[in-house]
Amino acid sequence: MIPIKDHKHLYRDEKSGAVINTDTSGYQQYKKTKKIKNNQKNEIEKMKDDIEEIKNLLKQIVNK
């Protein structure tokens, strides 16, 4: 593999020409951050659903 200038974790494959990133800790951090963001997004969606349900229940109480 051929190192790419000014990028210590990037290499070019000689046969395919593909750029390969060898920064495994950076990749693990990316995966962890993505998982956290997905969990936060799911939690927000659940809260929105809960708020909508509460609104509907309050409307039912008011209309009685």
C-alpha positions as a Python dict, from the first residue, in 0.01 Angstrom:
ca = {
    (1, 'M'): (0, 0, 0),
    (2, 'I'): (114, 350, -81),
    (3, 'P'): (86, 617, 193),
    (4, 'I'): (-111, 928, 101),
    (5, 'K'): (79, 1250, 161),
    (6, 'D'): (-31, 1457, 465),
    (7, 'H'): (-273, 1182, 585),
    (8, 'K'): (-105, 942, 825),
    (9, 'H'): (-395, 691, 835),
    (10, 'L'): (-476, 685, 464),
    (11, 'Y'): (-320, 450, 211),
    (12, 'R'): (-386, 375, -155),
    (13, 'D'): (-417, 12, -263),
    (14, 'E'): (-174, -52, -548),
    (15, 'K'): (-401, -291, -738),
    (16, 'S'): (-746, -138, -707),
    (17, 'G'): (-653, 226, -642),
    (18, 'A'): (-891, 232, -343),
    (19, 'V'): (-817, 461, -49),
    (20, 'I'): (-796, 266, 278),
    (21, 'N'): (-830, 424, 621),
    (22, 'T'): (-630, 242, 890),
    (23, 'D'): (-747, 461, 1181),
    (24, 'T'): (-939, 195, 1376),
    (25, 'S'): (-980, 407, 1690),
    (26, 'G'): (-1131, 690, 1485),
    (27, 'Y'): (-1369, 444, 1323),
    (28, 'Q'): (-1472, 302, 1661),
    (29, 'Q'): (-1535, 656, 1789),
    (30, 'Y'): (-1745, 729, 1479),
    (31, 'K'): (-1956, 417, 1539),
    (32, 'K'): (-2003, 507, 1906),
    (33, 'T'): (-2107, 863, 1823),
    (34, 'K'): (-2349, 742, 1556),
    (35, 'K'): (-2508, 497, 1800),
    (36, 'I'): (-2552, 771, 2060),
    (37, 'K'): (-2713, 1002, 1804),
    (38, 'N'): (-2949, 726, 1687),
    (39, 'N'): (-3049, 653, 2048),
    (40, 'Q'): (-3117, 1023, 2107),
    (41, 'K'): (-3323, 1045, 1789),
    (42, 'N'): (-3529, 740, 1892),
    (43, 'E'): (-3584, 884, 2239),
    (44, 'I'): (-3704, 1215, 2094),
    (45, 'E'): (-3944, 1036, 1860),
    (46, 'K'): (-4085, 838, 2154),
    (47, 'M'): (-4130, 1158, 2353),
    (48, 'K'): (-4314, 1315, 2059),
    (49, 'D'): (-4545, 1015, 2042),
    (50, 'D'): (-4606, 1032, 2418),
    (51, 'I'): (-4688, 1404, 2398),
    (52, 'E'): (-4931, 1342, 2113),
    (53, 'E'): (-5102, 1071, 2317),
    (54, 'I'): (-5127, 1303, 2619),
    (55, 'K'): (-5278, 1575, 2399),
    (56, 'N'): (-5537, 1334, 2266),
    (57, 'L'): (-5629, 1218, 2614),
    (58, 'L'): (-5663, 1578, 2735),
    (59, 'K'): (-5889, 1659, 2440),
    (60, 'Q'): (-6109, 1362, 2530),
    (61, 'I'): (-6135, 1483, 2891),
    (62, 'V'): (-6225, 1837, 2784),
    (63, 'N'): (-6494, 1716, 2542),
    (64, 'K'): (-6679, 1514, 2810),
}
